[in-house]
Coordinates of N, CA and C in Angstrom, one line a residue:
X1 N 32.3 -50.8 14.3 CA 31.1 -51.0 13.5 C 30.8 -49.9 12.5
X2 N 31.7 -49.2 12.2 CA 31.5 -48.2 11.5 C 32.4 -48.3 9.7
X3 N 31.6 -48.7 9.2 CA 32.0 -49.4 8.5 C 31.5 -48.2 6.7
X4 N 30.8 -47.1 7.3 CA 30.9 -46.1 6.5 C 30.4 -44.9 6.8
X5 N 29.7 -44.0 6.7 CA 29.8 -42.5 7.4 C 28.2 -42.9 7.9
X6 N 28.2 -42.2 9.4 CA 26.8 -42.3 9.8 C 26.0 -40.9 9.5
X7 N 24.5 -41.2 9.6 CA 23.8 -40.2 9.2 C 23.5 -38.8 10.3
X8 N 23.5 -39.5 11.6 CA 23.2 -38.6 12.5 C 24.3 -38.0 13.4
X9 N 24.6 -37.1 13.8 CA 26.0 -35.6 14.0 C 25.7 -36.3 15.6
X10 N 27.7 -36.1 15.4 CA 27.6 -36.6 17.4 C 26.7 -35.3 17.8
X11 N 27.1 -35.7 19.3 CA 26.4 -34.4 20.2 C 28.1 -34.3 21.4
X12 N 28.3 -33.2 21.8 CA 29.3 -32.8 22.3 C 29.2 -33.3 23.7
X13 N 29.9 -34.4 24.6 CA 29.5 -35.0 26.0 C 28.2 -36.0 25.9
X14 N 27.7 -36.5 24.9 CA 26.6 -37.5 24.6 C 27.5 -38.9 24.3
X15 N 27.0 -39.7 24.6 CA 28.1 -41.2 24.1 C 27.4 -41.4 22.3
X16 N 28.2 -41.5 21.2 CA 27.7 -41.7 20.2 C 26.1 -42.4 20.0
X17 N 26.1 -43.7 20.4 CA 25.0 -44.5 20.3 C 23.7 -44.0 21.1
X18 N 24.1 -43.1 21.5 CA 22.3 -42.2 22.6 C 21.5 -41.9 21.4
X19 N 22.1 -41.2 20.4 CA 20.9 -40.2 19.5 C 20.3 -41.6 18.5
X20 N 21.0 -42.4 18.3 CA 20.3 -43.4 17.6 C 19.4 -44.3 18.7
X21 N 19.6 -44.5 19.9 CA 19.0 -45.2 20.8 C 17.3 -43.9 21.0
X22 N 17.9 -42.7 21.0 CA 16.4 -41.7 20.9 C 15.9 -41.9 19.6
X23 N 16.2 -42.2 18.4 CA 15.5 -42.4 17.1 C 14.5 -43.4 17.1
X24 N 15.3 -44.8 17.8 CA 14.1 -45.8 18.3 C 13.0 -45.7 18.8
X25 N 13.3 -44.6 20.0 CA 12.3 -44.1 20.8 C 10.9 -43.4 20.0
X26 N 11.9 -42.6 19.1 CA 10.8 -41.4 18.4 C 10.0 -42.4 17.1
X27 N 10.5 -43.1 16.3 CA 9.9 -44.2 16.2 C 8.4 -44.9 16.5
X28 N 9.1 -45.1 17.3 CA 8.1 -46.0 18.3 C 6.7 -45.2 18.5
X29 N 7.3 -44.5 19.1 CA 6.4 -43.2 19.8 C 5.6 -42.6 18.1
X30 N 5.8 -42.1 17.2 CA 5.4 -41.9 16.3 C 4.6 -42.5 15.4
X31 N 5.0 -43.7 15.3 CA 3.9 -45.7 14.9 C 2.8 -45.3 15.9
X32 N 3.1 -45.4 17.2 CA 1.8 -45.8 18.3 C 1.2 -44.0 18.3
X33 N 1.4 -43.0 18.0 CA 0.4 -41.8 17.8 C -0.5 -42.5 16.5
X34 N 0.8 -42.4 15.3 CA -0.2 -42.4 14.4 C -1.5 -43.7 14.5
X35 N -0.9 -44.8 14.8 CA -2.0 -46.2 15.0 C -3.5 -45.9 16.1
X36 N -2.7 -44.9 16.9 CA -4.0 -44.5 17.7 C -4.7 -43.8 17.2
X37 N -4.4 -42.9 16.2 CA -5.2 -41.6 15.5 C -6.0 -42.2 14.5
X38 N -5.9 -43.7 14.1 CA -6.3 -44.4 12.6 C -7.5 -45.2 13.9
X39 N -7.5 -45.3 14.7 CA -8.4 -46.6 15.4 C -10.1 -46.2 15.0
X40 N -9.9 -48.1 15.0 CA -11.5 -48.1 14.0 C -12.2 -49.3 14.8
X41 N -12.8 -48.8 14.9 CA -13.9 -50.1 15.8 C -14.4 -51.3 14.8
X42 N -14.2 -51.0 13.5 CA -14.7 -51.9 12.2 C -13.4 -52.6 12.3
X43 N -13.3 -53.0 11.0 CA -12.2 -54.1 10.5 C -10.9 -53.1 10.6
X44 N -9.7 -53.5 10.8 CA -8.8 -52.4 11.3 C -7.9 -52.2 10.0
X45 N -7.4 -51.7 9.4 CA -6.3 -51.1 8.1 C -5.2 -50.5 8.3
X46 N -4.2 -50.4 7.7 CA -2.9 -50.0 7.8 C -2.3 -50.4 8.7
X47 N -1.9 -49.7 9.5 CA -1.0 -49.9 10.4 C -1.6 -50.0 11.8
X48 N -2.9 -50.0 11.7 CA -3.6 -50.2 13.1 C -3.2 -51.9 13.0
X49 N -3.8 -52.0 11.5 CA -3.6 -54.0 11.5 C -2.4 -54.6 11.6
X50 N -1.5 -53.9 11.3 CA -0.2 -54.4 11.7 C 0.7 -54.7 13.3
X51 N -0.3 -53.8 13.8 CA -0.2 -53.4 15.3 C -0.9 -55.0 15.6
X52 N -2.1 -55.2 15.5 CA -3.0 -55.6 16.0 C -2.5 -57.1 15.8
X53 N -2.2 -57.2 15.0 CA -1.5 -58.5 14.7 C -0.1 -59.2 15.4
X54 N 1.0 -57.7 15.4 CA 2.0 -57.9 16.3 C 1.9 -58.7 18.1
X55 N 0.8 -57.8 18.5 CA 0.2 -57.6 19.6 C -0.2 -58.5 20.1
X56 N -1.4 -59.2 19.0 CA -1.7 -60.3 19.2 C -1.5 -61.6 19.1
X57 N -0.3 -61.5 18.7 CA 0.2 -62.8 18.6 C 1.3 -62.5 19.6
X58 N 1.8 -61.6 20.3 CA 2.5 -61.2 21.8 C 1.9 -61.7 22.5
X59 N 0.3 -61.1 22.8 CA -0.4 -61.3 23.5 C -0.4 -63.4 24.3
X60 N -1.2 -64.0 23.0 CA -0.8 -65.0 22.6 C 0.4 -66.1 23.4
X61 N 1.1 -65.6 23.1 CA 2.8 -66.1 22.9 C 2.6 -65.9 25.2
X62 N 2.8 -64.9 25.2 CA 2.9 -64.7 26.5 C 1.6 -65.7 27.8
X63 N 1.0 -65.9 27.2 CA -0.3 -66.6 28.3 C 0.0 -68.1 27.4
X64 N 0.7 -68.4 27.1 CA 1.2 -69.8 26.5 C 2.3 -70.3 27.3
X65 N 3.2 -68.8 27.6 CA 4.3 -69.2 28.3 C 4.3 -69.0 29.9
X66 N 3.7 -67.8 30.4 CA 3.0 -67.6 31.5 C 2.2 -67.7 31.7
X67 N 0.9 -68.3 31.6 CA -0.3 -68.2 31.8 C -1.3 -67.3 31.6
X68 N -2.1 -67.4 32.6 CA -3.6 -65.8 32.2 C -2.3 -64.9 33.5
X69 N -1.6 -65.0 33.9 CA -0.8 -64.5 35.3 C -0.4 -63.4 34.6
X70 N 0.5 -64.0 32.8 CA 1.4 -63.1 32.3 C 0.4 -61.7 31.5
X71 N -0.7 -61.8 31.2 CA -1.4 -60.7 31.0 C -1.0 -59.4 32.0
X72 N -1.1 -59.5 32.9 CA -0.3 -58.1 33.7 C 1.2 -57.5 33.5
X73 N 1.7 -58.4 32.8 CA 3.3 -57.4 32.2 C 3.3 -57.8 31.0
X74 N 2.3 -57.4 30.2 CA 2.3 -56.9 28.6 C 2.8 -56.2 28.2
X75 N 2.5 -55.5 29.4 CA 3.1 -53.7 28.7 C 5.0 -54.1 28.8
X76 N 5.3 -54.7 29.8 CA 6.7 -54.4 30.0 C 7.1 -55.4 29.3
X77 N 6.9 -56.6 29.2 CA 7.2 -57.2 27.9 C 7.1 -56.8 26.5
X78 N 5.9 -56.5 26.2 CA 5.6 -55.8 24.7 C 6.7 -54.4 24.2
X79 N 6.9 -53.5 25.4 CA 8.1 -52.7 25.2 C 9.0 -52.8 24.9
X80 N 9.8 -54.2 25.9 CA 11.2 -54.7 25.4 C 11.5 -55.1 24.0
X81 N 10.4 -56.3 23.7 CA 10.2 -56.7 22.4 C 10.2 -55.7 21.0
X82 N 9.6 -54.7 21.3 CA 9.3 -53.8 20.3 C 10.7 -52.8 20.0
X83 N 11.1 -52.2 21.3 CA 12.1 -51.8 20.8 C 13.5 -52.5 20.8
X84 N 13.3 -53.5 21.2 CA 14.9 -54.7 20.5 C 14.9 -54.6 19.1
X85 N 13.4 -55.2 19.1 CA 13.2 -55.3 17.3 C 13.9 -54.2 16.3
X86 N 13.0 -53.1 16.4 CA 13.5 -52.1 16.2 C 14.6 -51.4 16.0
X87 N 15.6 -51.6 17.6 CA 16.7 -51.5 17.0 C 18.1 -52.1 16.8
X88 N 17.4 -53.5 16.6 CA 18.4 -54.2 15.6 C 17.5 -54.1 14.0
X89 N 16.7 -54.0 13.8 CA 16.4 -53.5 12.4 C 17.0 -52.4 11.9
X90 N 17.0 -51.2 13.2 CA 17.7 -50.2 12.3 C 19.6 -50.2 11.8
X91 N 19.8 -51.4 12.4 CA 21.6 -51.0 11.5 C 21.2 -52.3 10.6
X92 N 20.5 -52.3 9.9 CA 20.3 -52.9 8.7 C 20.1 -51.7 7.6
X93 N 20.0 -50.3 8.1 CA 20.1 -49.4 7.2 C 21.1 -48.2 7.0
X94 N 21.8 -47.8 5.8 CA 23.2 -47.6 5.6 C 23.2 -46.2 6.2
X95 N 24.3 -45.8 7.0 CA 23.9 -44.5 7.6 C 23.5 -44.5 9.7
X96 N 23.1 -45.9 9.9 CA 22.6 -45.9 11.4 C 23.1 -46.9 11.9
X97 N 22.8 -46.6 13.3 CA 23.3 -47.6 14.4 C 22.7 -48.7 14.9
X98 N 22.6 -49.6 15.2 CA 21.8 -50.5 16.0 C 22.6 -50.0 17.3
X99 N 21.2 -50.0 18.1 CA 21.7 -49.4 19.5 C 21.9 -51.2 20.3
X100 N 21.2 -52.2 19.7 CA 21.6 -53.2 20.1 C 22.7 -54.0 20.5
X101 N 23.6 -53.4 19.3 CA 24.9 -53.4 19.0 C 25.8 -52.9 19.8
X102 N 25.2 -52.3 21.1 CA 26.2 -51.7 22.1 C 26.2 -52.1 23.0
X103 N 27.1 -53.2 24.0 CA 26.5 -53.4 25.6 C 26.1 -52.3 26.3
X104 N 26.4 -51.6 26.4 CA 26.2 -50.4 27.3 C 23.9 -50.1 26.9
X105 N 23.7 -50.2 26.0 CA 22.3 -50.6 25.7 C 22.1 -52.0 26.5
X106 N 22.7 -52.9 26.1 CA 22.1 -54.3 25.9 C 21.8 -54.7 27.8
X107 N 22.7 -53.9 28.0 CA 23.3 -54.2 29.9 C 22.1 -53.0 30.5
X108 N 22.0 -52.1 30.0 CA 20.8 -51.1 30.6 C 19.2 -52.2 30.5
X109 N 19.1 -52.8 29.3 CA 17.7 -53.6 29.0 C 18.2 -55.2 30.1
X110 N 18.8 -55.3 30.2 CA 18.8 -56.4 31.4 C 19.4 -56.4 33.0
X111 N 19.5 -55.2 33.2 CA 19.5 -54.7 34.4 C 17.6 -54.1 34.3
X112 N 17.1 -53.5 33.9 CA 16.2 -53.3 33.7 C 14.9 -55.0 34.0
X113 N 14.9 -55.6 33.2 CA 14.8 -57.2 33.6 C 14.8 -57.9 34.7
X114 N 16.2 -57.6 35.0 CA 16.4 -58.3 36.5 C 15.9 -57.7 37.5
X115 N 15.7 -56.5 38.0 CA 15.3 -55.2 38.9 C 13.5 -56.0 38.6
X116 N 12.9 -55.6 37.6 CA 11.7 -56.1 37.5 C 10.8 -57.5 38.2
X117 N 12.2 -58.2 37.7 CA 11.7 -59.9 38.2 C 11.6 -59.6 39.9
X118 N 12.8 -59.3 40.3 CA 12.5 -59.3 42.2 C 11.5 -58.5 42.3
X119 N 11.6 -57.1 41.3 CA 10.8 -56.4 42.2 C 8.8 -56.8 42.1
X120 N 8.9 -57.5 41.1 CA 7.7 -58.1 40.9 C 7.1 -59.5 42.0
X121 N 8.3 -59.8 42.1 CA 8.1 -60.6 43.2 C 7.7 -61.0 44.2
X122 N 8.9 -59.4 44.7 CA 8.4 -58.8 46.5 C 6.8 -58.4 46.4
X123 N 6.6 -57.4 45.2 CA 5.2 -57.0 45.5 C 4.2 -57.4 45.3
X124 N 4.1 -59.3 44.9 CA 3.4 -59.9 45.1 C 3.0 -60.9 46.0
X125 N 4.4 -61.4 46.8 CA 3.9 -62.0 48.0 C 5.2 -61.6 49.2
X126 N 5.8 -60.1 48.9 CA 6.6 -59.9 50.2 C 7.6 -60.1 50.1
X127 N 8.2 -60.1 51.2 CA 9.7 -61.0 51.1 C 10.0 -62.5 51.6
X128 N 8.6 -63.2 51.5 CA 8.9 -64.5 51.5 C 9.2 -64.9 50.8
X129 N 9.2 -64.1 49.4 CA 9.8 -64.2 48.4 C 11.3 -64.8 48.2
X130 N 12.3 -64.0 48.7 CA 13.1 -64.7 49.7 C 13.3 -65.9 49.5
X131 N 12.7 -66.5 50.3 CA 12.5 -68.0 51.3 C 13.6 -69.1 50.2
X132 N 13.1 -68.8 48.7 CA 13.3 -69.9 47.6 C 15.2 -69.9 47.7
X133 N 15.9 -68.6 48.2 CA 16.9 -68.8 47.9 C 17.6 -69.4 49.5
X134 N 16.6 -69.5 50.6 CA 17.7 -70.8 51.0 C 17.5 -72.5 50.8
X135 N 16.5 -72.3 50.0 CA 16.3 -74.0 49.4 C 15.1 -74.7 50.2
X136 N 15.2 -76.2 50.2 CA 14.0 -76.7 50.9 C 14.0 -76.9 52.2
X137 N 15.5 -76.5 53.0 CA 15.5 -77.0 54.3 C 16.4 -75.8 54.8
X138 N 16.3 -75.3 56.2 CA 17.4 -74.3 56.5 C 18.7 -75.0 56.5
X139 N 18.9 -76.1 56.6 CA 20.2 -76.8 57.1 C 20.8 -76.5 55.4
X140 N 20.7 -76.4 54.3 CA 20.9 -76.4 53.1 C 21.3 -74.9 52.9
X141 N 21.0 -74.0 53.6 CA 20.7 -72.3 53.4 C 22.2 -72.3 53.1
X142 N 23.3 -72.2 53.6 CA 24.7 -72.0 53.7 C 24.9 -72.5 52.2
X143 N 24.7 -73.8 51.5 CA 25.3 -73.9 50.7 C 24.3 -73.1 49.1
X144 N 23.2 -72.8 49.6 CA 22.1 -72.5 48.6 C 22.3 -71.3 48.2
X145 N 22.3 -70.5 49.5 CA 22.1 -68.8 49.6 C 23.4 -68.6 48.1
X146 N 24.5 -69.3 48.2 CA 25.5 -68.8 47.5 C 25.3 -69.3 45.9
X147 N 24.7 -69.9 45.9 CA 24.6 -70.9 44.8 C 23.5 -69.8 43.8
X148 N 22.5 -69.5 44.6 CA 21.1 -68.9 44.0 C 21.5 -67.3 43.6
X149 N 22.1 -66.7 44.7 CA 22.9 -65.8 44.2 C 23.5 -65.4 42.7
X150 N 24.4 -66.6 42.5 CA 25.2 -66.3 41.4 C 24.7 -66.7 40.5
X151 N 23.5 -67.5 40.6 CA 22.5 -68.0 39.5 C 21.8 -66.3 39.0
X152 N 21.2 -66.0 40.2 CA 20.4 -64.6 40.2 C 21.0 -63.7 39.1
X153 N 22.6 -63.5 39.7 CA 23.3 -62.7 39.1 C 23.9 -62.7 37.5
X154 N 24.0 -63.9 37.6 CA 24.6 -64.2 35.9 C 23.0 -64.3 35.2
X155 N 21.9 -64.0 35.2 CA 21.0 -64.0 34.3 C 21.4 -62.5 33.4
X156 N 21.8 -61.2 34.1 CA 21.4 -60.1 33.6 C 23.0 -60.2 32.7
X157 N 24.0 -60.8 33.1 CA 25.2 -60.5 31.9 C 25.0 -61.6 31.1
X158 N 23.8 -62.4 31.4 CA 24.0 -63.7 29.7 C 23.1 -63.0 29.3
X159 N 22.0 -62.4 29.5 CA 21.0 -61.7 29.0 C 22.1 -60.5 28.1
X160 N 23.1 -59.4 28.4 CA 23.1 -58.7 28.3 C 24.5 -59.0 27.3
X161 N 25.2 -60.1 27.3 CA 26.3 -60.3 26.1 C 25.8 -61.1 25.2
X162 N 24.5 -61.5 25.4 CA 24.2 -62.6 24.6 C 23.5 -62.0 23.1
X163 N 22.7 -60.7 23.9 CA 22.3 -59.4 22.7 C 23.0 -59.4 21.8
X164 N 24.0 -59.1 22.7 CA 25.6 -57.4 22.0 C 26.1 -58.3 21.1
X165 N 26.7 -60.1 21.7 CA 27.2 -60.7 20.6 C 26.7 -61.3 19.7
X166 N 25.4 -61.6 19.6 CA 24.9 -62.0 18.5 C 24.5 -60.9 17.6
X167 N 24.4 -59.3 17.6 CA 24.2 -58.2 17.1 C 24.8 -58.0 16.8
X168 N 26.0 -58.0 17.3 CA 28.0 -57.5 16.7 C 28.2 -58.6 15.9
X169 N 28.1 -60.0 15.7 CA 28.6 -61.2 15.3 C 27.6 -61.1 13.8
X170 N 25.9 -60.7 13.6 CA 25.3 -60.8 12.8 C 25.8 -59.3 11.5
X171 N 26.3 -58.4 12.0 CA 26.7 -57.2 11.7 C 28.0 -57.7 10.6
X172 N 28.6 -58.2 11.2 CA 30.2 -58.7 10.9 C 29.8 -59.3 9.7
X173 N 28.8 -60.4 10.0 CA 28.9 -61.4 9.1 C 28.2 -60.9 7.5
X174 N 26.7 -59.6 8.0 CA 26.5 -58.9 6.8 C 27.1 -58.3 5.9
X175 N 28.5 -57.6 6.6 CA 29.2 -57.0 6.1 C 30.0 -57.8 5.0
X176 N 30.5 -59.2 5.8 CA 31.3 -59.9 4.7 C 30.4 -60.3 3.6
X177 N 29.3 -60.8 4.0 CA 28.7 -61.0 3.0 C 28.2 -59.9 2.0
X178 N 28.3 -59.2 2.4 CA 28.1 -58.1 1.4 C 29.1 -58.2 0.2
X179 N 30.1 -58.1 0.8 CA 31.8 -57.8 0.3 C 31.8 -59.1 -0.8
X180 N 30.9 -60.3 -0.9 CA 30.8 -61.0 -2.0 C 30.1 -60.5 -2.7
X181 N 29.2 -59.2 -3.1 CA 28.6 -59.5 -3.8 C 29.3 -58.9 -5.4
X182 N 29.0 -59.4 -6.9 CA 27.1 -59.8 -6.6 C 27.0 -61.2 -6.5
X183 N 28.0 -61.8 -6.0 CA 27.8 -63.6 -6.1 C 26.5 -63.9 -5.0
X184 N 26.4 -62.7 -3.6 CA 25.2 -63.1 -2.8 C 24.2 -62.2 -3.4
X185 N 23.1 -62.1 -3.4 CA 22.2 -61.1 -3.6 C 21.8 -60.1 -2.3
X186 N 22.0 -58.8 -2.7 CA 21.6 -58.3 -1.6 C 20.3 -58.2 -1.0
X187 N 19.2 -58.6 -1.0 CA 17.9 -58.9 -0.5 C 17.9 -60.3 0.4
X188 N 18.9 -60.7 -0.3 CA 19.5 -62.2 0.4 C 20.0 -61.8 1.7
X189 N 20.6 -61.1 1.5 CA 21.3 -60.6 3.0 C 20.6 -59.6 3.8
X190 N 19.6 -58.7 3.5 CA 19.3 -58.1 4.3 C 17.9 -59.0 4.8
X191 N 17.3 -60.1 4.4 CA 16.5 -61.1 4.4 C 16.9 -61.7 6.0
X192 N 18.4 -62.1 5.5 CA 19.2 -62.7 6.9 C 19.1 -61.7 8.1
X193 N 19.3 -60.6 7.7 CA 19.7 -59.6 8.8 C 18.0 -59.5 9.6
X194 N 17.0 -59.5 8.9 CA 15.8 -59.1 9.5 C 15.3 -60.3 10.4
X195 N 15.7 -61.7 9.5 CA 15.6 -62.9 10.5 C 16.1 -63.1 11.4
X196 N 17.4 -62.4 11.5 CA 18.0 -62.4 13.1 C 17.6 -61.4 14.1
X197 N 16.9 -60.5 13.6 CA 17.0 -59.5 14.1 C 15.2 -59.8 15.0
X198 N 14.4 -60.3 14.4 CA 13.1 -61.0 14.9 C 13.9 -62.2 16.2
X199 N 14.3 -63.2 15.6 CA 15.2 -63.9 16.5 C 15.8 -63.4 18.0
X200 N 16.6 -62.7 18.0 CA 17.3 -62.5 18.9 C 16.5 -61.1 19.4
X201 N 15.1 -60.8 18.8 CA 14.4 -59.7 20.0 C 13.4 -61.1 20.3
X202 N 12.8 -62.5 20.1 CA 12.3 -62.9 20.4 C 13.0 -63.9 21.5
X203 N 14.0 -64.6 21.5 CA 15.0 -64.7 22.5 C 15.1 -64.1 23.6
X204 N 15.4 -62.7 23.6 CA 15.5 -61.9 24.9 C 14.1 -61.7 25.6
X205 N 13.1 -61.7 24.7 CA 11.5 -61.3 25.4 C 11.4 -62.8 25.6
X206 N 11.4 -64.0 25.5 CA 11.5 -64.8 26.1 C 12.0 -65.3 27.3
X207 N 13.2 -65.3 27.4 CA 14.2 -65.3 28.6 C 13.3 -64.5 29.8
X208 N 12.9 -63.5 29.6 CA 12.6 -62.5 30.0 C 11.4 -63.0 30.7
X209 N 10.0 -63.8 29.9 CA 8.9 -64.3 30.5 C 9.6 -65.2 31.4
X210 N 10.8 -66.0 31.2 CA 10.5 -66.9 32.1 C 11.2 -66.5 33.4
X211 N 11.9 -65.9 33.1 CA 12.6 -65.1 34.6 C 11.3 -64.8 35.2
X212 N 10.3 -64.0 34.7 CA 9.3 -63.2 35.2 C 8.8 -64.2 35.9
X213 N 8.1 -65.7 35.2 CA 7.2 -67.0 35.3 C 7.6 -67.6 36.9
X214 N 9.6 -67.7 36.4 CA 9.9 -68.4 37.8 C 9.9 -67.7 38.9
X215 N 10.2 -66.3 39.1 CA 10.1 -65.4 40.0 C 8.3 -65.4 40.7
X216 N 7.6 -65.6 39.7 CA 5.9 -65.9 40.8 C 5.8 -67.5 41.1
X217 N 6.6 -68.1 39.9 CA 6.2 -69.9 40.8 C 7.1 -69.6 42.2
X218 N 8.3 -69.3 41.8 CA 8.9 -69.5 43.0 C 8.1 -69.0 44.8
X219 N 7.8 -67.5 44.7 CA 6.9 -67.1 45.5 C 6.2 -68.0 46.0
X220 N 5.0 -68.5 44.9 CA 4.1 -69.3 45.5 C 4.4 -70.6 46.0
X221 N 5.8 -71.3 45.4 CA 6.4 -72.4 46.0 C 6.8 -71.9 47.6
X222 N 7.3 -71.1 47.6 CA 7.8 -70.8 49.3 C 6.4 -70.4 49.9
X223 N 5.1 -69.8 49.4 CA 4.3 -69.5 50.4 C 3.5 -71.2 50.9
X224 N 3.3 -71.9 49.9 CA 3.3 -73.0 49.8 C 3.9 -74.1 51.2
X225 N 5.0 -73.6 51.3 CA 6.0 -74.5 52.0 C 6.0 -74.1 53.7

């Protein structure tokens, strides 16, 4: 993916893609100081309003898909979303990496995910939590247990190649399109790149609510039963 000289100096025993995966961070972290230092109890401006807007239509989005339930993992939804966004936006600029663009990222954010869902689970109704993966009858457990399993399992690598290759695949395809120009316009193409780039962070924060969604129906289906 290196398709011309990057801006920021390896580090000696660091895997290249860390120091651009901390830029996202610092980023981030630097938006939400400054948005807190602007907060206005009046009508909100700059980048408080841009916040407020993001947020709220997060907000929104999430108690549409989870209910009033999903208000308690804002934070851990709103995080993912934010920094996917981010950094698939940043290898849209010449010089940097999309850290998205690396499994080794993409596999850390959905191991992270998956870990979440059970553990949100258990500490809502225990380990009868459980109960859903041997089905509706014990006589069924033998063929379930295995079934639910591999269901369980394959969420965090489609989650986690589904990132990398639509990120690597959208990269590829900017590139060629570039390589036409001036027949494409370039605003044209970095247009494309930002639409995918909202896309496939709204994709994964999606996935993500409903893993979350089924993991408390399920609960309550087995306390239920």
């Amino acid at each position: 993916m290196k398709e011309g000289p990057l801006l920021l100096p390896e580090i000696h025993g660091v895997p290249e893609i860390v120091p651009y995966t901390w830029l996202v961070m610092v980023i981030l972290i630097g938006l939400a100081l400054i948005a807190r230092a602007s907060l206005k109890k009046t009508a909100p401006t700059g980048i408080q309003n841009v916040f407020e807007v993001i947020f709220g239509g997060l907000d929104d989005y999430i108690e549409e898909i989870m209910g009033p339930e999903g208000k308690h993992y804002f934070f851990l939804i709103g995080s993912l979303f934010l920094f996917i966004l981010f950094s698939n936006l940043q290898g849209l600029i010449p010089g940097l990496e999309s850290p998205t663009g690396n499994i080794n990222t993409t596999a850390a954010l959905a191991i992270t995910v998956f870990s979440a869902t059970h553990i949100i689970g258990i500490s809502k109704h225990g380990f009868s939590y459980f109960k859903h993966f041997v089905g509706p009858m014990p006589l069924l457990a033998p063929l379930m247990i295995p079934l639910e399993l591999i269901s369980h399992l394959a969420r965090p690598v489609s989650l986690a190649f589904r990132l990398f290759g639509n990120m690597l695949a959208k990269h590829k395809l900017l590139v060629a399109l570039l390589s036409l120009s001036p027949f494409v316009p370039v605003f044209l193409v970095l247009g494309l790149g930002v639409f995918v780039a909202f896309v496939q962070a709204g994709v994964f924060t999606l996935l993500t609510m409903l893993y979350l969604a089924g993991a408390i129906e399920e609960a309550h289906g087995s306390e239920h039963h």
